[in-house]
Short mmCIF file of C-alpha atoms and ligand atoms in Angstrom, two decimals:
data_model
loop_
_atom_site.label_atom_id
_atom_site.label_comp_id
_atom_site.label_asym_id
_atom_site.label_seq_id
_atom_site.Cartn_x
_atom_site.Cartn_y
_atom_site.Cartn_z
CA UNK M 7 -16.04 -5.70 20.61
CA UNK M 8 -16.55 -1.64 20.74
CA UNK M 9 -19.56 -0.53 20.85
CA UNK M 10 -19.11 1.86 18.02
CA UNK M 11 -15.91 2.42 16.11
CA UNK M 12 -15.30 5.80 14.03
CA UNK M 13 -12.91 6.46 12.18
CA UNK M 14 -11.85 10.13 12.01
CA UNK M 15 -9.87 11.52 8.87
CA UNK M 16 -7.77 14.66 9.51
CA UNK M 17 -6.94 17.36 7.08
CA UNK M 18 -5.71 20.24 9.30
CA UNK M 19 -9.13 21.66 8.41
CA UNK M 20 -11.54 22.26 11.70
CA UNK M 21 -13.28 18.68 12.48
CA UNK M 22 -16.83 18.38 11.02
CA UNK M 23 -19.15 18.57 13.36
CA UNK M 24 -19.87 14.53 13.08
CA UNK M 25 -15.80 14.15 13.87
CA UNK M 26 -16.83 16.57 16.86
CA UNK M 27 -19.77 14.54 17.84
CA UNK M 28 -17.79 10.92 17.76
CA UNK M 29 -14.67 12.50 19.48
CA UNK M 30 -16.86 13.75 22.14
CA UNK M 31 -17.89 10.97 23.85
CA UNK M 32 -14.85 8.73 22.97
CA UNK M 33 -13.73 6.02 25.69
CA UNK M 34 -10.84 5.32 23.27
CA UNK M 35 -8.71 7.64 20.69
CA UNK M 36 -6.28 6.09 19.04
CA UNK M 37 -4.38 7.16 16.33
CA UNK M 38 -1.11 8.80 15.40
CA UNK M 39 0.91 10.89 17.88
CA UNK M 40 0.70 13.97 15.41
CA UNK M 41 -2.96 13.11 14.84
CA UNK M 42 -3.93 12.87 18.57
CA UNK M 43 -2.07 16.08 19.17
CA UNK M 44 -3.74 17.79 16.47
CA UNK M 45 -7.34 16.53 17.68
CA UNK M 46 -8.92 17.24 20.92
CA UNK M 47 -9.48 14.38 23.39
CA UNK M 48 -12.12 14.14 26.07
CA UNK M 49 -11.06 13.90 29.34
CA UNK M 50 -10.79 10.78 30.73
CA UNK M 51 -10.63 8.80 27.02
CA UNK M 52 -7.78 5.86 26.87
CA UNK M 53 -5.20 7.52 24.55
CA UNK M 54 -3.32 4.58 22.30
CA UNK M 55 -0.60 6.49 20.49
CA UNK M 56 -0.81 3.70 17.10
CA UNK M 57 2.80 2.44 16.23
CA UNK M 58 2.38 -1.44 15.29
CA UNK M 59 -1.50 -0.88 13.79
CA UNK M 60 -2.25 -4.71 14.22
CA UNK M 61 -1.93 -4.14 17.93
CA UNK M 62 -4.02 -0.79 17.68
CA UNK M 63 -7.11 -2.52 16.03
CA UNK M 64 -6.62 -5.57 18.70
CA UNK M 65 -7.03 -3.12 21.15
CA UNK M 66 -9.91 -1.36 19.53
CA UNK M 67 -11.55 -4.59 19.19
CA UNK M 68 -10.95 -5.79 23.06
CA UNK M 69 -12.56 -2.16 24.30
CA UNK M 70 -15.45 -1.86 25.54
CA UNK M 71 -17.29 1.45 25.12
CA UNK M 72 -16.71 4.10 21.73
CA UNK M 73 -13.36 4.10 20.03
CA UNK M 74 -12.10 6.63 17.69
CA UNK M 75 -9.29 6.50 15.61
CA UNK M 76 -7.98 9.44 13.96
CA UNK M 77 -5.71 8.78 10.58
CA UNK M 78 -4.84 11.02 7.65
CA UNK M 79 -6.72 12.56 4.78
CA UNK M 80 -9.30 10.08 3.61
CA UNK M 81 -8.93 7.14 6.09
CA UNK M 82 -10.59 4.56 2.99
CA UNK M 83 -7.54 5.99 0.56
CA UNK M 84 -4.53 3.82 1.38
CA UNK M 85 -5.26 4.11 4.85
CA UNK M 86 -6.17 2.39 8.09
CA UNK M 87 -9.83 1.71 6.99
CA UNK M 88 -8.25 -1.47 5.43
CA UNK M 89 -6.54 -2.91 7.92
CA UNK M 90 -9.84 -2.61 10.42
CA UNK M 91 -12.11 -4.51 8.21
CA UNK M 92 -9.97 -7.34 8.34
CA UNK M 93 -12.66 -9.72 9.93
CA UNK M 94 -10.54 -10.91 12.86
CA UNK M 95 -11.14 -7.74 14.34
CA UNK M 96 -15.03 -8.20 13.75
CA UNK M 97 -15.55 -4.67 14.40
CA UNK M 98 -18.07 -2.41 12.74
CA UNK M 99 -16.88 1.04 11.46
CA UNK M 100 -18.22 4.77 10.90
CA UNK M 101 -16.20 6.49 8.92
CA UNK M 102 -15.75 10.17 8.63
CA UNK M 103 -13.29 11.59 6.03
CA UNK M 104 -11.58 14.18 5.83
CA UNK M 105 -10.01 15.35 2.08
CA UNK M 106 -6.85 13.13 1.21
CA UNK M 107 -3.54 14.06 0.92
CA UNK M 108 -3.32 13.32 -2.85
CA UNK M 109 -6.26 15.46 -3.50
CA UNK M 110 -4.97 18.54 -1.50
CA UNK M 111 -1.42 18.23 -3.47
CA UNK M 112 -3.23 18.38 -6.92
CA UNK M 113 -4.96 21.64 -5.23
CA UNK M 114 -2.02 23.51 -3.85
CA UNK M 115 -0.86 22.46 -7.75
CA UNK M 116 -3.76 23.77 -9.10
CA UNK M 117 -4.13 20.82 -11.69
CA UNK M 118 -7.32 18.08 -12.50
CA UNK M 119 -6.11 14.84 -11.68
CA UNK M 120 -8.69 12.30 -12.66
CA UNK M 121 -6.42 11.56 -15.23
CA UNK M 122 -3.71 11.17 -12.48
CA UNK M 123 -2.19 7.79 -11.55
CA UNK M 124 -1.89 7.31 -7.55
CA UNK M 125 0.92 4.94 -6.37
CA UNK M 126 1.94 4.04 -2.66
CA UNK M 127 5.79 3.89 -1.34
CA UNK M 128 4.52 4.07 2.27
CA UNK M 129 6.52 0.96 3.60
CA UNK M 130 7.09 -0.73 0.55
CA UNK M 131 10.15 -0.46 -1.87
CA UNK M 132 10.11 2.53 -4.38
CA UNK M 133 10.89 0.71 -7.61
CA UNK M 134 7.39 -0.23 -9.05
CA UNK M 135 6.26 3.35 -8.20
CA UNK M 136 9.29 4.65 -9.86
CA UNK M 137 8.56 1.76 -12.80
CA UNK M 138 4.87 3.79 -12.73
CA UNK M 139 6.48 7.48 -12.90
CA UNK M 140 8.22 6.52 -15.59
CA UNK M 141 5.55 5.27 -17.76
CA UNK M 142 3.16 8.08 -17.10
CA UNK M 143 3.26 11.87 -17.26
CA UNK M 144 0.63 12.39 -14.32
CA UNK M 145 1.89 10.41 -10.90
CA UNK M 146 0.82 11.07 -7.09
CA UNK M 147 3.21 9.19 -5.16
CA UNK M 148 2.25 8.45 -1.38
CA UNK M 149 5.93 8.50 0.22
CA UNK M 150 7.42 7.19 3.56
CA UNK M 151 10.49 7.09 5.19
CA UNK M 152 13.53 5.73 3.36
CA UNK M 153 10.68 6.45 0.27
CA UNK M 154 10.79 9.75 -0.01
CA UNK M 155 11.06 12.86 -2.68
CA UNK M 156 14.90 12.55 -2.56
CA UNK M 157 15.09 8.60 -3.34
CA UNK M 158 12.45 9.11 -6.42
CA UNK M 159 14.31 12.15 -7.46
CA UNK M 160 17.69 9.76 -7.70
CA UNK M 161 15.78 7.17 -9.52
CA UNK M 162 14.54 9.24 -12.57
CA UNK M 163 17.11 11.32 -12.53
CA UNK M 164 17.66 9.73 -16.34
CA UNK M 165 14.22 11.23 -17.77
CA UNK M 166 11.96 14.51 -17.72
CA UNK M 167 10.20 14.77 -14.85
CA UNK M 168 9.07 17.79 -12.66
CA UNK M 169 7.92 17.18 -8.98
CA UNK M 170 5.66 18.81 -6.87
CA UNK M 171 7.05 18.21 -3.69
CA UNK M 172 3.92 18.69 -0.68
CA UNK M 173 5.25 18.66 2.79
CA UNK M 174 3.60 18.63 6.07
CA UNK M 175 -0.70 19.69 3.86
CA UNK M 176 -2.84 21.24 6.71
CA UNK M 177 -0.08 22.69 9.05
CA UNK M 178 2.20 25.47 10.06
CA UNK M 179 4.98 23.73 8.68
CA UNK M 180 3.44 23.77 4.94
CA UNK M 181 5.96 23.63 1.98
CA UNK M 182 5.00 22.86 -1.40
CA UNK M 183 8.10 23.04 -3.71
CA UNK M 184 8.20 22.47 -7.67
CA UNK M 185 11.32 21.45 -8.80
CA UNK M 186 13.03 19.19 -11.44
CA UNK M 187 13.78 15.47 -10.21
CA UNK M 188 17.30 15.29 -10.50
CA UNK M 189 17.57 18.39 -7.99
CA UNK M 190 14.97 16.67 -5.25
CA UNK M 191 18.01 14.05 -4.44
CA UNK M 192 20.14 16.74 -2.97
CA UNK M 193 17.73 18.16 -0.49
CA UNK M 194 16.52 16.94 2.55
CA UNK M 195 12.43 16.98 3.09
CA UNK M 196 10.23 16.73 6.05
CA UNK M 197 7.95 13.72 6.39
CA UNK M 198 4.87 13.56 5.75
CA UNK M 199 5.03 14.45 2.47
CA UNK M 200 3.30 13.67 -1.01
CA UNK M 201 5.15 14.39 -4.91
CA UNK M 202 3.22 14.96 -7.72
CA UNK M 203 5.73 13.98 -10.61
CA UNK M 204 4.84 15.08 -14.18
CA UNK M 205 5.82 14.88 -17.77
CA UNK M 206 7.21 17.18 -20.09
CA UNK M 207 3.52 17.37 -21.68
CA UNK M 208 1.16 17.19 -18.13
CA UNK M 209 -2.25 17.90 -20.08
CA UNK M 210 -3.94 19.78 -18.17
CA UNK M 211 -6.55 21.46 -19.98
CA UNK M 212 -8.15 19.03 -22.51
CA UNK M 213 -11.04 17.63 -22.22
CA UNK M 214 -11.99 14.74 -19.01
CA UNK M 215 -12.02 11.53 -19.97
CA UNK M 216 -14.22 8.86 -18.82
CA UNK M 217 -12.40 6.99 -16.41
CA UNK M 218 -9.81 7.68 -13.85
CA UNK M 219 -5.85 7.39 -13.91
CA UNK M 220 -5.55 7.31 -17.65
CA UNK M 221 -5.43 10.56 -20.06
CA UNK M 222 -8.49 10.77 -22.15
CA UNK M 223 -6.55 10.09 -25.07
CA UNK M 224 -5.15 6.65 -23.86
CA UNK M 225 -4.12 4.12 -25.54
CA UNK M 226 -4.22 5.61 -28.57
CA UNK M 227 -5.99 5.78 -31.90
CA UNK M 228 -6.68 1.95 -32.61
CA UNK M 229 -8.00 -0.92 -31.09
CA UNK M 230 -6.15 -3.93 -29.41
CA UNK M 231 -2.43 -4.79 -30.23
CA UNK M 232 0.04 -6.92 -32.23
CA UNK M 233 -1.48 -4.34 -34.41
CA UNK M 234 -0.86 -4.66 -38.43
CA UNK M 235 3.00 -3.77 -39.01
CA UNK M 236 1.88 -0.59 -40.64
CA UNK M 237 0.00 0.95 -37.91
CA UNK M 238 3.33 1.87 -37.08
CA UNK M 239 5.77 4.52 -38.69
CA UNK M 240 8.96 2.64 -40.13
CA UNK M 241 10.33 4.36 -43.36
CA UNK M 242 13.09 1.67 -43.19
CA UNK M 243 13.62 0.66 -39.72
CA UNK M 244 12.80 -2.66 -38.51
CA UNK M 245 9.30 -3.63 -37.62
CA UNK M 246 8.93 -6.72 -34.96
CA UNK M 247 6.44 -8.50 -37.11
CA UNK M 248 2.87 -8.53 -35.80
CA UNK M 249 2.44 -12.33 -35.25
CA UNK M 250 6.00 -12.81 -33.71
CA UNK M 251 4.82 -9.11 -31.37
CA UNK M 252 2.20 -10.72 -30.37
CA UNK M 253 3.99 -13.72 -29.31
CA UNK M 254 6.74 -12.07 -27.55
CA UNK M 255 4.34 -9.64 -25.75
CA UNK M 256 1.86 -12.76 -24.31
CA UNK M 257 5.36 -14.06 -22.83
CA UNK M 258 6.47 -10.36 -21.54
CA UNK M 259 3.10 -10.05 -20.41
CA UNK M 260 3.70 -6.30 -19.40
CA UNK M 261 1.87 -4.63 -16.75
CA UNK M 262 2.18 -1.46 -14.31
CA UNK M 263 5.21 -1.20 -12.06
CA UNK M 264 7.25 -3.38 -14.48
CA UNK M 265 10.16 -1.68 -16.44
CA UNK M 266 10.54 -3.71 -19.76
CA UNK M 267 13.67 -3.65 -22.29
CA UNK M 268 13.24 -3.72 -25.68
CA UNK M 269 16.50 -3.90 -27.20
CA UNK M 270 17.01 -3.57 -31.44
CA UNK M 271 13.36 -1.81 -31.08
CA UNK M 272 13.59 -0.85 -34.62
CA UNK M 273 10.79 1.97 -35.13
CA UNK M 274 9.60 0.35 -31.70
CA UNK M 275 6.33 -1.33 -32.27
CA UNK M 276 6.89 -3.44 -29.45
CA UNK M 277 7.67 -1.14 -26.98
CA UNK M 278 4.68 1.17 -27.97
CA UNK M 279 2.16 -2.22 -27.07
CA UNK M 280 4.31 -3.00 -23.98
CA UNK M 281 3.65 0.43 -23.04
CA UNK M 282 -0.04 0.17 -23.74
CA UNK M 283 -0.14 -1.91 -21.13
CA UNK M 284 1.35 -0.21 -18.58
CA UNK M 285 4.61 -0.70 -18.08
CA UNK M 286 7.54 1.73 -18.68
CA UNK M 287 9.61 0.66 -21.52
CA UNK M 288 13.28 1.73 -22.42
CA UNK M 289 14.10 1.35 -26.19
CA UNK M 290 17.55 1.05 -27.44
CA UNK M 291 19.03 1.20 -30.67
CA UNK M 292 21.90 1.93 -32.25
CA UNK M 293 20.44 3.48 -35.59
CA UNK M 294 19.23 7.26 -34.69
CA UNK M 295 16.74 7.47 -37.21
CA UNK M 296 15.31 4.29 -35.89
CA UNK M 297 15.00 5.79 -32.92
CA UNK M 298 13.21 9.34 -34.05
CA UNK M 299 10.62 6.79 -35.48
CA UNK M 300 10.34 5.24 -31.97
CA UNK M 301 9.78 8.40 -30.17
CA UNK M 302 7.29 9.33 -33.30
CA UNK M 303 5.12 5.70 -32.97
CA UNK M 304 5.21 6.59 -29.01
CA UNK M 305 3.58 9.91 -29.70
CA UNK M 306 1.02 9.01 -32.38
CA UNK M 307 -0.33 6.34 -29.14
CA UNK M 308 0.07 8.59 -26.60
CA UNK M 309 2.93 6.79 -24.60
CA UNK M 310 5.29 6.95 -23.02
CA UNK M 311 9.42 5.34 -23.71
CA UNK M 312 12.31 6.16 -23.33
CA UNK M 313 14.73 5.90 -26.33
CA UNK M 314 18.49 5.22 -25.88
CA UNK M 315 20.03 5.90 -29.26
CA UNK M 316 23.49 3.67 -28.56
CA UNK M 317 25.09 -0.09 -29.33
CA UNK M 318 24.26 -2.91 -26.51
CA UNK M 319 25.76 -4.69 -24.74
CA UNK M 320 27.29 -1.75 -23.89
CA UNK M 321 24.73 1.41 -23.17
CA UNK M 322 22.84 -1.65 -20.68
CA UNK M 323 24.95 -1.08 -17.89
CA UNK M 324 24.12 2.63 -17.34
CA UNK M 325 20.13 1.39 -17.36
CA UNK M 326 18.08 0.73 -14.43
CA UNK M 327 16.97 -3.10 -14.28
CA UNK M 328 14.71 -4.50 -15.96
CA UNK M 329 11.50 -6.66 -15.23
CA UNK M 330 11.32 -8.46 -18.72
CA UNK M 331 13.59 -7.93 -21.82
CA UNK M 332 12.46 -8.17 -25.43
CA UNK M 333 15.75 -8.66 -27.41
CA UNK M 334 14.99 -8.07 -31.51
CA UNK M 335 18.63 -7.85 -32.30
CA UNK M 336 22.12 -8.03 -30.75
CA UNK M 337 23.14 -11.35 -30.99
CA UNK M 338 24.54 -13.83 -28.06
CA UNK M 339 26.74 -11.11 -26.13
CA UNK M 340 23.47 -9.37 -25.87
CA UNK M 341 21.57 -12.09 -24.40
CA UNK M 342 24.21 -13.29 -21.62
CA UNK M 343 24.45 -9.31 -20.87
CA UNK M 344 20.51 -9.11 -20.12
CA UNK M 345 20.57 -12.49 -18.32
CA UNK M 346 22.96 -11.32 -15.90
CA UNK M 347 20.59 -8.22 -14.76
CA UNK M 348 18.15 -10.75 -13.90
CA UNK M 349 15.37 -10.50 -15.26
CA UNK M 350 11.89 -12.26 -14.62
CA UNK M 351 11.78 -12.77 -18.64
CA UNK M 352 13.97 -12.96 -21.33
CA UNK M 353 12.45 -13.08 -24.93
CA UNK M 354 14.31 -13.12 -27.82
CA UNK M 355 13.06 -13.70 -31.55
CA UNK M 356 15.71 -15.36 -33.90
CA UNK M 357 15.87 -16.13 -37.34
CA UNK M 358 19.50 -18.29 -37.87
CA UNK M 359 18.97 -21.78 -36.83
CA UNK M 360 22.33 -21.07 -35.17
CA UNK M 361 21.37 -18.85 -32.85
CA UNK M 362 18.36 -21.01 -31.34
CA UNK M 363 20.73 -23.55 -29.85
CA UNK M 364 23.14 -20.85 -28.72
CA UNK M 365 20.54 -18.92 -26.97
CA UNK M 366 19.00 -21.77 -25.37
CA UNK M 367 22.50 -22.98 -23.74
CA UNK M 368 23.11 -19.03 -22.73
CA UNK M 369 20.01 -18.39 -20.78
CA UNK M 370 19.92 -21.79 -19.40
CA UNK M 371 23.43 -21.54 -18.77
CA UNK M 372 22.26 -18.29 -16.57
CA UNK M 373 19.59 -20.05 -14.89
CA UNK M 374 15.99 -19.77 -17.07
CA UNK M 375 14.25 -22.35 -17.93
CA UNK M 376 13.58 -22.06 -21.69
CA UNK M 377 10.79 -22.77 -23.91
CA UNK M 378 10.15 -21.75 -28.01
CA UNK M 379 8.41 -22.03 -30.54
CA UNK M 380 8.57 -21.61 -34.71
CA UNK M 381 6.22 -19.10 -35.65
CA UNK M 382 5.28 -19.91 -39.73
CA UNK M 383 2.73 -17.50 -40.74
CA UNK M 384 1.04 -17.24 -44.03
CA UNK M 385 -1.22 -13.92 -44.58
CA UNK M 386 -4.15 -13.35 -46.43
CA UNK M 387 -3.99 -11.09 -50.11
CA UNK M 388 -5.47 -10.49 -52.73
CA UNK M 389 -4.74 -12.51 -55.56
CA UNK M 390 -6.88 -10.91 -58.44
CA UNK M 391 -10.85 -10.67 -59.32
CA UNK M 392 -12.50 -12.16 -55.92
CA UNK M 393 -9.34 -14.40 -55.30
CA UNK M 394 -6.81 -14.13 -52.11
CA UNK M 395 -3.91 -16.42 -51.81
CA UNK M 396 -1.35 -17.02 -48.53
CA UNK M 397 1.84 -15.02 -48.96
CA UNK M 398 4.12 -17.16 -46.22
CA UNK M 399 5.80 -14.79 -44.01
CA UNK M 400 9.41 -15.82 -43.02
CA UNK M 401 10.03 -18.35 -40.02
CA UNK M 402 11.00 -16.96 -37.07
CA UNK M 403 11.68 -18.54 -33.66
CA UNK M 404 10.15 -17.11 -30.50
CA UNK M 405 12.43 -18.11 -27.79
CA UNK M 406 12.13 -17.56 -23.74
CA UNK M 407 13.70 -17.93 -20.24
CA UNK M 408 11.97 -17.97 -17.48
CA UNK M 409 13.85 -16.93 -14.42
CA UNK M 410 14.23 -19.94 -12.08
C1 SAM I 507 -0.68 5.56 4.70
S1 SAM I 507 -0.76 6.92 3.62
C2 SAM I 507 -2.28 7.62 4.09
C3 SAM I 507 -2.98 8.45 3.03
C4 SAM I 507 -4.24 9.09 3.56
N1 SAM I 507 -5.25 8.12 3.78
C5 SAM I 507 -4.74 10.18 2.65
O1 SAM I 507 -5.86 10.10 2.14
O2 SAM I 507 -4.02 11.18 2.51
C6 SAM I 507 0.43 7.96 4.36
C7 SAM I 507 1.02 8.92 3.37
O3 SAM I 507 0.06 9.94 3.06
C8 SAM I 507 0.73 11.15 2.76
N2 SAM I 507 0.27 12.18 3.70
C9 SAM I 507 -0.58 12.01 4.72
N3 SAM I 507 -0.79 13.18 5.35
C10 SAM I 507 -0.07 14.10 4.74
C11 SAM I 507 0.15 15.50 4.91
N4 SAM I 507 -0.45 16.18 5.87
N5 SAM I 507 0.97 16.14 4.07
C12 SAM I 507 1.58 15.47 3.07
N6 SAM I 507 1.43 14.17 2.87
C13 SAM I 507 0.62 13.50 3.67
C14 SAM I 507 2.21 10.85 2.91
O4 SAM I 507 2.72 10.46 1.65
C15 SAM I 507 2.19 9.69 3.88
O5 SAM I 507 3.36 8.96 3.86
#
């Protein structure tokens, strides 16, 4: 094992004098090739230029005398700090950052970002950020190759964003560009780079919340969800019932990253809650004043959806895929048309005892394995004086696939 093992974050800021101090009587510098040629090495240190970093901390380990490695920003933020605890490595680190990447970008934009969400592309695929982006109106998204500005810009090309593009933070080479999303796809950036991607609302100036990633307003004005059917604003359009929300939500089970469909939202009840919980949510409906109520609900709890005012099956093929659908109305062409996108989840909620042996044969026709139940509800009024009595609620079936 090394003797001693530091880990060096670099900023394109002068080294602190600790950095100095470790670099100085390094046996062994390892890191990037545009991190060791930003750095100085002693003379006579083993220089390991890191491409597979599995090897790298192998080496580390096997070397006898002090190792530095040098990495980007804040080494313990997405970074290499991570892979070197792993305990087959046994080593024992010092670690010395530098500011990160994602912090300098919300600089050079001059915004707060504790209410910012950070998400990572860097060698993984760009859809879950994207999923992220769309769901939230404050985004830093750590980018790699094939992952970059233009990819993101391609892939929410469908809803208000603006990016703050940050190339090369801490060098010469220095670029930070704002621009709107659909333009970053037709440019070509230099790597590395960091995008800020925000809203049409980015609040910058109210008050700090209490924790971090969220705005300070999130989720919105009440407690929990499958919230009563008049939390939400309707004036005529449908409202998923609370009980049978609830229901279809548990079996959605919506989180960050996911995109959900909700399709029929009505005033979109269920896509505010699937929201709530992270996910980005497209709403379609064919009934425009429907979906003005849908954009309202999303306001009032300070979420985000998208709204597609149009008839399915036939807007759904313009619409990125989904993760999970919720389908509220639509009928059986609907259902095969979701089905063949593929989704983890399909959840439908029926009323016509018709329909529950249709929609069972179509999704397991398109390979889910289905499971329902009848929700009967009764609910609780008052019936006079000190007297309540049950007021049954209609039966509806909660039906779901499961993608096999
Ligand atoms: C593995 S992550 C490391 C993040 C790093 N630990 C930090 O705190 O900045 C690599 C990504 O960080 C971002 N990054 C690192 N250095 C950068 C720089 N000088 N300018 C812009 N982005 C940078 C890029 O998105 C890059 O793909």
């Amino acid at each position: 094992m090394a003797d001693r093992v530091t880990v060096i974050g670099w900023d394109g800021a002068p080294l602190s004098a600790a950095a100095r101090t470790a670099l100085g009587s390094a046996t062994l510098v390892a890191g990037g090739a545009r991190h060791l040629d930003a750095v100085p090495l002693p003379d006579g240190a083993e220089r390991v230029v890191m491409g597979n970093v599995h090897v790298a901390a192998r080496r580390i380990s096997e070397h006898r005398g002090s190792a530095v490695v040098v990495a980007s920003g804040d080494p313990g933020f997405f970074g290499i700090v991570r892979i070197l605890r792993r305990p087959e490595y046994g080593l024992e680190l010092e670690i010395v950052p530098a500011v990160s990447s994602v912090a300098h970008a919300f600089a050079r934009a001059a915004m707060p970002w504790d209410d910012a969400k950070v998400v990572s592309a860097h060698g993984r695929e760009l859809r879950r950020a994207v999923n992220v982006c769309r769901a939230y109106g404050k985004v830093a998204v750590l980018t790699g190759p094939g992952s970059g500005p233009a990819e993101l810009g391609l892939m929410l090309r469908d809803v208000p964003r603006t990016f703050v593009v940050c190339e090369n933070l801490g060098t010469d080479q220095e670029e930070v560009t704002m621009l709107a999303a659909d333009m970053a796809a037709d440019r070509t950036w230099s790597d590395p780079n960091v995008v800020i991607v925000v809203g049409p609302n980015p609040v910058t100036s109210a008050p700090a919340g209490w924790i971090a990633g969220q705005r300070p307003t999130f989720p919105g004005p009440v407690r929990g969800w499958g919230l009563p059917d008049d939390a939400y604003d309707s004036a005529g359009a449908a409202v998923t019932r609370a009980d049978v929300r609830a229901a279809a939500l548990a079996r959605l089970g919506p989180r960050p990253g996911d995109l959900v469909w909700d399709i029929g939202a009505g005033s979109g009840a269920l896509s505010v809650e699937a929201a709530r919980h992270g996910a980005a949510v497209i709403a379609v409906d064919r009934d425009p004043v429907g979906c003005e109520h849908i954009q309202a609900n999303a306001a009032r709890y300070g979420v985000e959806v998208q709204v597609v005012a149009g008839t399915a099956p036939d807007t759904l093929s313009r619409l990125p895929d989904p993760d999970t659908v919720f389908i509220g109305g639509g009928g059986l062409e609907v259902v095969a048309a979701c089905a063949a996108r593929r989704p983890e989840r399909v959840v439908t909620a029926l009323k016509a005892l018709e329909s529950v042996g249709a929609v069972h044969h179509a999704l397991t026709g398109a390979g889910y394995e289905v499971s329902g139940t009848l929700l009967q509800s009764s609910r609780l009024v008052p019936a006079g004086g000190q007297a309540h009595r049950l007021a049954p609620d209609e039966p509806v079936f909660v039906l779901w696939g499961e993608r096999l």
